[in-house]
Coordinates of C-alpha atoms in Angstrom, one line a residue:
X2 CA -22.1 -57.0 13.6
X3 CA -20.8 -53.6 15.1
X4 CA -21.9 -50.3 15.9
X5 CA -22.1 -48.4 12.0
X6 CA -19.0 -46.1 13.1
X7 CA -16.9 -45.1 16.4
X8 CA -18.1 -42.4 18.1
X9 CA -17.2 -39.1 17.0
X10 CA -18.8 -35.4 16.7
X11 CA -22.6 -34.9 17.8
X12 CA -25.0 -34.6 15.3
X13 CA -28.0 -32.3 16.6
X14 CA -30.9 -34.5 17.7
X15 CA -33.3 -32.9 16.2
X16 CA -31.3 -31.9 13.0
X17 CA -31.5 -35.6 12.4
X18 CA -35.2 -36.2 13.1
X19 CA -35.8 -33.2 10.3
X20 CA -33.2 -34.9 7.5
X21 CA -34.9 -35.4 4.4
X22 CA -33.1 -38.5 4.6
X23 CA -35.6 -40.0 6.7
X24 CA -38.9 -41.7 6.0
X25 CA -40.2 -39.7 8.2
X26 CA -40.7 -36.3 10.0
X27 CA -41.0 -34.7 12.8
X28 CA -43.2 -32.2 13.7
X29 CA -42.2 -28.6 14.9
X30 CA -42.5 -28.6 18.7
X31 CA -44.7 -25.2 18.7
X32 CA -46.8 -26.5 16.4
X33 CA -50.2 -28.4 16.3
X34 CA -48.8 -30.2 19.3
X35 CA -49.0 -28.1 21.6
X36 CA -51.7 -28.5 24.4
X37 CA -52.2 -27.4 28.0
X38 CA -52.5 -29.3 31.1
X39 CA -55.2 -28.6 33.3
X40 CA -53.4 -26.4 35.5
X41 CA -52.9 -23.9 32.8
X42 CA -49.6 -24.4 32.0
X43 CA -48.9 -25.4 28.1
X44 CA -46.9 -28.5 27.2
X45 CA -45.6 -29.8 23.8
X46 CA -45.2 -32.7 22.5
X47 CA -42.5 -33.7 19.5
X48 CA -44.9 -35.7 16.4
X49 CA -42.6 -38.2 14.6
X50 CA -44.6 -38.9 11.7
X51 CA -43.9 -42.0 9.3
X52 CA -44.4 -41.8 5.6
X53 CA -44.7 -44.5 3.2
X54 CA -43.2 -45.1 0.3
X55 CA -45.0 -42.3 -2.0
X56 CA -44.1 -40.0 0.7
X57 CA -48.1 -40.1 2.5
X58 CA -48.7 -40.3 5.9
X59 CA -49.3 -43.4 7.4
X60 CA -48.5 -43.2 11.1
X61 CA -47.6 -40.7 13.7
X62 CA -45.9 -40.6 17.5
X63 CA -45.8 -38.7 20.3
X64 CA -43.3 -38.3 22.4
X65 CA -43.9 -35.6 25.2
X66 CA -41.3 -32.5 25.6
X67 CA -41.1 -31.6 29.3
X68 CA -38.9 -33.0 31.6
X69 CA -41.4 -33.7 34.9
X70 CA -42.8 -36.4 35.1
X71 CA -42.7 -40.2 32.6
X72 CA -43.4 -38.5 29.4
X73 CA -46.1 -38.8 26.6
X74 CA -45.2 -41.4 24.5
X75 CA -48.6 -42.3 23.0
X76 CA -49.3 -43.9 18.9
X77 CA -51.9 -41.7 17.3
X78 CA -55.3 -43.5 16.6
X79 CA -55.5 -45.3 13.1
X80 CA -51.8 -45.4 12.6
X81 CA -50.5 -48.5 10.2
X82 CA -47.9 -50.0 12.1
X83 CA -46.2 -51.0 9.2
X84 CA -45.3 -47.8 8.4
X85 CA -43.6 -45.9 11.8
X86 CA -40.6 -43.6 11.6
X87 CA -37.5 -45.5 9.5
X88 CA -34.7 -44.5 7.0
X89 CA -34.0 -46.8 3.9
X90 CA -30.4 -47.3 3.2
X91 CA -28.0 -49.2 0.4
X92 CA -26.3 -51.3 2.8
X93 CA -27.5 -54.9 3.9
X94 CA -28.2 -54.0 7.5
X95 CA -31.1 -53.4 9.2
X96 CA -31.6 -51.4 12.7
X97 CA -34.2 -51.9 14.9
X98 CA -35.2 -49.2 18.1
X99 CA -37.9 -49.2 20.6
X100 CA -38.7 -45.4 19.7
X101 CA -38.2 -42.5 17.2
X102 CA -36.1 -40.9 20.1
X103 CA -33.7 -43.7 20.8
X104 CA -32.8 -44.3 17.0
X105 CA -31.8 -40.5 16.8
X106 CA -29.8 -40.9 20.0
X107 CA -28.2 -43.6 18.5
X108 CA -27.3 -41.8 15.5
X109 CA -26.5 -38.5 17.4
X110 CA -23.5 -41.2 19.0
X111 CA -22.6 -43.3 16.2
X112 CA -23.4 -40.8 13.7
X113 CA -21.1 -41.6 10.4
X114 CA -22.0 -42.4 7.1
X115 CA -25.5 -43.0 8.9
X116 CA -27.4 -42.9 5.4
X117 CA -25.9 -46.1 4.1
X118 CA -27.7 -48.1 6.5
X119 CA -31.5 -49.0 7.0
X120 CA -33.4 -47.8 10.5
X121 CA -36.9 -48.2 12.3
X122 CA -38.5 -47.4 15.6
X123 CA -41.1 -49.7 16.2
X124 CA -42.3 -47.6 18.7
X125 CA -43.1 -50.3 20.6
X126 CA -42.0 -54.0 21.1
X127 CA -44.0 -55.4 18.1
X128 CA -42.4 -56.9 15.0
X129 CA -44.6 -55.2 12.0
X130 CA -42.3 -52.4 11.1
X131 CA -39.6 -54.6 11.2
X132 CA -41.1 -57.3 9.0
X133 CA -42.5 -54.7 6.4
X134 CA -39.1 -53.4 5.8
X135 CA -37.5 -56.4 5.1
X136 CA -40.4 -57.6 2.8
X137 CA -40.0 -54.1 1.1
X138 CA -36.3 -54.0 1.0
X139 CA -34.8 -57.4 -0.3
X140 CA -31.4 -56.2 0.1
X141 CA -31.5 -55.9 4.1
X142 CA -30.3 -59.3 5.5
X143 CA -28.7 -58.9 9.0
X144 CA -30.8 -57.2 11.4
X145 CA -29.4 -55.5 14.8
X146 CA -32.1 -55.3 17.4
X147 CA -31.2 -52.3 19.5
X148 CA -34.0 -52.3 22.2
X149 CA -33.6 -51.7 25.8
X150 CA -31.5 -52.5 28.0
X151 CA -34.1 -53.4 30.4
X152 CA -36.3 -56.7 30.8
X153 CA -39.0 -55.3 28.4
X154 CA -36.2 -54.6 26.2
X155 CA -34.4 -57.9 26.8
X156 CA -37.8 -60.2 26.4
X157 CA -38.5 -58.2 23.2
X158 CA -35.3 -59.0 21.8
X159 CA -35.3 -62.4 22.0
X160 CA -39.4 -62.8 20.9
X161 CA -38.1 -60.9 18.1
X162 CA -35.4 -62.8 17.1
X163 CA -37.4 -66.0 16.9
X164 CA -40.0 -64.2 15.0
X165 CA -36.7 -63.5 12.3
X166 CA -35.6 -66.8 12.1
X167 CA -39.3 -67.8 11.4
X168 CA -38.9 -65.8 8.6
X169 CA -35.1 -67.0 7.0
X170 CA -33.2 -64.1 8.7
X171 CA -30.7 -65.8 10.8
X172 CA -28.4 -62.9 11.2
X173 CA -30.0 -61.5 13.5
X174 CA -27.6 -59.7 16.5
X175 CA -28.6 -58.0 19.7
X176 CA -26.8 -54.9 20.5
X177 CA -27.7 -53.4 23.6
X178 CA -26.8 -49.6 25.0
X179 CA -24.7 -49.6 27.8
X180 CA -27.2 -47.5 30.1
X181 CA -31.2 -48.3 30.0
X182 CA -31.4 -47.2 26.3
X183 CA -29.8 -45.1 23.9
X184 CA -31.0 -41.3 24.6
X185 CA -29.3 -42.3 28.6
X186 CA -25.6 -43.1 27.0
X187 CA -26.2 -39.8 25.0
X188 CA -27.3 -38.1 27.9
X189 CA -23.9 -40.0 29.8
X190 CA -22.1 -39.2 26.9
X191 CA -22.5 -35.1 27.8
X192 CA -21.8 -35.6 31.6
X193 CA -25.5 -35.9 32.4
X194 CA -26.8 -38.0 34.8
X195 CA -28.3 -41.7 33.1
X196 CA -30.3 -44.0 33.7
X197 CA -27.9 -47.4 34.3
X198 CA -28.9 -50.4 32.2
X199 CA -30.8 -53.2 34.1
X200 CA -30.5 -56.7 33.7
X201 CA -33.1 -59.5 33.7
X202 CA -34.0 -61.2 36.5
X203 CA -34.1 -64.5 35.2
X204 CA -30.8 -63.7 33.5
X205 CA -29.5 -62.3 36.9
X206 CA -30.6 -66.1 38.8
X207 CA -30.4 -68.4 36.3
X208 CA -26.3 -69.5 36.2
X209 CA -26.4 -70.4 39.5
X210 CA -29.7 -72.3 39.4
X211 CA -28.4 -74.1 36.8
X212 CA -25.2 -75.0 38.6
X213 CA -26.6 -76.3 41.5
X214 CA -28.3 -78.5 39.1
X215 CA -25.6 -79.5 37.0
X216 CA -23.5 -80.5 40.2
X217 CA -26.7 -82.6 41.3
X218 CA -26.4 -84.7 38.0
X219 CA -23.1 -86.2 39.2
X220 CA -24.4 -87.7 41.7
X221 CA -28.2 -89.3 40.0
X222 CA -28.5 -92.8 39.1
X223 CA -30.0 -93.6 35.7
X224 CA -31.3 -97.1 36.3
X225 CA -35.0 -96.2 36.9
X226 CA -35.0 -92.9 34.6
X227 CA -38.7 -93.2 33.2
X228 CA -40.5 -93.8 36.6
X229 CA -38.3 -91.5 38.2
X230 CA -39.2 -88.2 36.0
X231 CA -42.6 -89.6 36.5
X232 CA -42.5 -89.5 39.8
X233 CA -41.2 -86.2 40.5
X234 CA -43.5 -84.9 38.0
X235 CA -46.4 -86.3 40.2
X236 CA -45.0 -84.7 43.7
X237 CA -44.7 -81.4 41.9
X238 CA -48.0 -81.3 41.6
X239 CA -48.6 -82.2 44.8
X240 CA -46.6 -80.4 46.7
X241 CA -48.4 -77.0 44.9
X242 CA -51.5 -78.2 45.7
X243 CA -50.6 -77.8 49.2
X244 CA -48.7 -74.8 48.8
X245 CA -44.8 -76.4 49.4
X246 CA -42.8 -74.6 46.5
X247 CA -39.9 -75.1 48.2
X248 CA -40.9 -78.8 47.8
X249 CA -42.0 -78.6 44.7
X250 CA -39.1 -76.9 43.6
X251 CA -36.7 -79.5 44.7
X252 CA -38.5 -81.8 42.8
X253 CA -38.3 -80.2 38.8
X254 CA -34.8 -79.4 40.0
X255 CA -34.1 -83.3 40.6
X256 CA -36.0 -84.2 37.6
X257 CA -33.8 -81.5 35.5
X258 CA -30.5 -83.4 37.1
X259 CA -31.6 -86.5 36.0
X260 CA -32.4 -85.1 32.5
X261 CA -28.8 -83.4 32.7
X262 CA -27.3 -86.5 33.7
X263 CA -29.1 -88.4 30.5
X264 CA -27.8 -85.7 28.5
X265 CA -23.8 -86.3 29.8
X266 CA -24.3 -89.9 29.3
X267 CA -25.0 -89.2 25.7
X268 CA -22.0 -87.2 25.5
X269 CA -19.7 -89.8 26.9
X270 CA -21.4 -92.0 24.1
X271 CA -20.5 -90.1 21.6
X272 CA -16.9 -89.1 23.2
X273 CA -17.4 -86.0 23.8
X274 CA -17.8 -85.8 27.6
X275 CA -18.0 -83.1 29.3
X276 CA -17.4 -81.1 32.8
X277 CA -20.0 -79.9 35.5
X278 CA -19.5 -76.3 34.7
X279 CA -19.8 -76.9 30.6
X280 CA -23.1 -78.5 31.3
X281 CA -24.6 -75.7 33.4
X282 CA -23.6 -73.4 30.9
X283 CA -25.6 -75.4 27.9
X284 CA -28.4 -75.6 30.1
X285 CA -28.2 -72.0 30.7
X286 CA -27.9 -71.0 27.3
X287 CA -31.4 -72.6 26.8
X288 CA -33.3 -70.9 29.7
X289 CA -34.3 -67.5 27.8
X290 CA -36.9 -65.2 29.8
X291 CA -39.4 -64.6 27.1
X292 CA -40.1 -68.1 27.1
X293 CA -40.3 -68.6 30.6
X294 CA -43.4 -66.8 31.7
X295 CA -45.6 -69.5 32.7
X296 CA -47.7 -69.8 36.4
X297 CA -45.8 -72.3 38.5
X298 CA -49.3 -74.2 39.2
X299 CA -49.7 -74.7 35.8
X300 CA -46.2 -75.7 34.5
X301 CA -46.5 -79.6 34.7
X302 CA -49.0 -79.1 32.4
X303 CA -46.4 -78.4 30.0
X304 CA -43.4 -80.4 31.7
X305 CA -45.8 -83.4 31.5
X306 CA -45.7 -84.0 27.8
X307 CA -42.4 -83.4 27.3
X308 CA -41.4 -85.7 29.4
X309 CA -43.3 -88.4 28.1
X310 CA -41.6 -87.3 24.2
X311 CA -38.6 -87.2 25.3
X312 CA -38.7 -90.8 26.9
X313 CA -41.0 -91.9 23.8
X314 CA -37.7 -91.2 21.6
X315 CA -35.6 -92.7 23.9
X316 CA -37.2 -95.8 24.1
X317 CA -38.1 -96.3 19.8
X318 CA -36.5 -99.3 18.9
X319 CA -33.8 -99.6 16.4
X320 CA -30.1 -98.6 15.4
X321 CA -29.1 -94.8 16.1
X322 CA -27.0 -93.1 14.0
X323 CA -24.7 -90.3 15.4
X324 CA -27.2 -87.8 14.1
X325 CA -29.6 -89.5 16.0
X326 CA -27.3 -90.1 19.0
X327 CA -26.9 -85.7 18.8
X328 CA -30.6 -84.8 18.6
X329 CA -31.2 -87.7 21.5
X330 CA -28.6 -85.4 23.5
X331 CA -29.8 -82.4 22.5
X332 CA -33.7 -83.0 23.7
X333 CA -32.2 -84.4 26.8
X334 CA -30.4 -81.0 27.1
X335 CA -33.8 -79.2 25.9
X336 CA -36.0 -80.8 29.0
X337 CA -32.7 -80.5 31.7
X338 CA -33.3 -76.2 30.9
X339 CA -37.5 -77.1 30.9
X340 CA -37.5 -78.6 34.5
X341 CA -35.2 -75.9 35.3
X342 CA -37.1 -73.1 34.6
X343 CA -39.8 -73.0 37.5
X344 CA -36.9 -72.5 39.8
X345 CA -35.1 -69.9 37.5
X346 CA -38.9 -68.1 37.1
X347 CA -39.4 -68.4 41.2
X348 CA -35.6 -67.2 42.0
X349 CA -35.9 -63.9 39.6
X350 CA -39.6 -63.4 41.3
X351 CA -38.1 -63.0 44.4
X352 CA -35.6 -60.7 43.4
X353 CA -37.2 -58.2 42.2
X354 CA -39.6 -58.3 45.3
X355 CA -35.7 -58.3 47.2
X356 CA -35.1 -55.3 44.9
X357 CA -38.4 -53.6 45.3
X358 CA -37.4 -53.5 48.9
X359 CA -34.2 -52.0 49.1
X360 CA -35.5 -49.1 47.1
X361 CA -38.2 -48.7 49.4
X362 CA -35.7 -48.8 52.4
X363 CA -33.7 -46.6 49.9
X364 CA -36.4 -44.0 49.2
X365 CA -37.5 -43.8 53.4
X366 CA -33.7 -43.3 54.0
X367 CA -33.8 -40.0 52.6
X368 CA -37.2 -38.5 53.0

């Protein structure tokens, strides 16, 4: 799924957040919204209101006007969620926008024949705008989650599309702007200075976590599998009692070699083996941030009992089929990105403190 249209002549911003084509509006700037900060000096603040489907009322946002400092962007009190700013197209397709403002950035761009598709803001990360419209609008099947290009943005995307596939939607495509949202790659688009796009942490660490893993699984020996996991299990929690997570670490990273290596020699069973950097990249694939959030103390808590199912299924007597053989692989594969998570969670951790750090040499640099 693609962009609606290439990019082509500007539609005025707010022209678009005042079409009649919206299920929405948005309030005059020197309207009711205008208040005054306590030193005096008065502020505005543009209302994008959300209407339902008999053209009443039902939720309203602010989004601050001035330029100094973050910006107002605030729900007003009683609002149905259900019901924030959106346009109801004919076509199948379904975009989704953190705010009111990024949705009409995105339509200021990619502008074209915008009425023939379906928009909301959620103005927010949560899912019940998104949910109502498909529940309201049967036609709408694949869904493009425009959010952020941040690791709020990122983490939403991904809890969001789970929360689709829950539901039957599995078209469901990310499509991210190419600076931090989409008012920055308008504001880049005019020669104005944007905010660049930031990726995950865990998204940042995580290939070469996993392929120092992978090239540890050529070298594991399978013959004591059960007791081994078992063991490693039991020194990770040991070693965090103490307060080694370099220890500790080492230890869920050889348990998620030996669950790689499990995972090959399924593979090689079936005849399809496969190279080290193949199986990093699987493992990787499986590692997604919004699932990984868990305290390092408390993930063998987890790790424990999914150890113990996964070696439950391998040891159940009886004939497997090649479907069985492939699930067998796949859980294999599942724990291998499991185990590899505390390290993937740690690494990003200490990345963005790395990060933090360079801005604050950055920021003394110039003062």
């Amino acid at each position: 799924m693609e962009r609606p249209v290439q990019r082509g002549a500007a539609i005025p911003l707010w022209q678009l957040g005042c079409s009649a084509g919206l299920r929405g509006s948005l309030s005059s700037p020197n309207g009711r919204s205008r208040k005054r900060q306590r030193s005096g000096h008065p502020y505005h603040n543009a209302v994008f209101v959300g209407l339902d489907e008999n053209g009443v009322p039902r939720h309203a946002h602010k989004r601050g006007l001035y330029s100094q400092g973050p910006g107002l962007k605030r729900n007003v009190g009683g609002c149905d969620a259900r019901y924030s700013f959106h346009h109801c197209g004919t076509s199948d397709c379904l975009y989704i926008f953190e705010a009111p403002v990024d949705l009409l950035s995105f339509l200021t761009l990619y502008g074209k024949d915008w009425q023939s598709h379906s928009y909301a803001a959620l103005c927010g990360t949560s899912e019940h705008a998104m949910l109502w419209m498909l529940e309201q609008n049967k036609n709408l099947r694949h869904v493009l989650l425009c959010l952020d290009h941040d690791e709020a943005g990122i983490e939403a995307s991904g809890r969001l599309t789970e929360i689709l596939h829950k539901h039957g939607y599995t078209s469901a495509t990310v499509l991210q702007p190419e600076c931090k949202d989409w008012n920055e790659d308008l504001k880049a688009a005019h020669g104005l200075p944007a905010l660049p796009a930031e990726e995950h942490p865990q998204l940042i660490v995580a290939p070469s976590v996993c392929q120092l893993i992978a090239e540890k699984s050529e070298s594991v020996k399978l013959d004591s599998l059960e007791s081994d996991l078992s063991g490693l299990l039991q020194s990770y929690r040991v070693h965090l009692h103490w307060g080694r997570f370099g220890k500790a670490l080492d230890c869920t990273d050889q348990a998620s070699a030996l669950a790689l290596a499990a995972y090959s020699r399924e593979l090689r069973q079936l005849g399809e083996p496969i190279g080290g950097e193949e199986l990093a990249k699987r493992m990787c694939e499986h590692i997604l941030p919004h699932q990984n959030h868990s305290d390092l103390k408390n993930r063998h808590r987890e790790l424990g009992p999914k150890v113990q199912s996964v070696l439950a299924r391998q040891k159940a007597p009886g004939i497997r089929s090649e479907a069985d053989k492939r699930q067998m692989a796949e859980a294999w594969l599942g724990l291998a990105a499991d185990l590899a998570k505390p390290s993937v969670k740690y690494e990003a951790e200490e990345l963005k403190k790395w990060q933090k750090q360079q801005q604050e040499n950055s920021l003394s640099m110039t003062m």
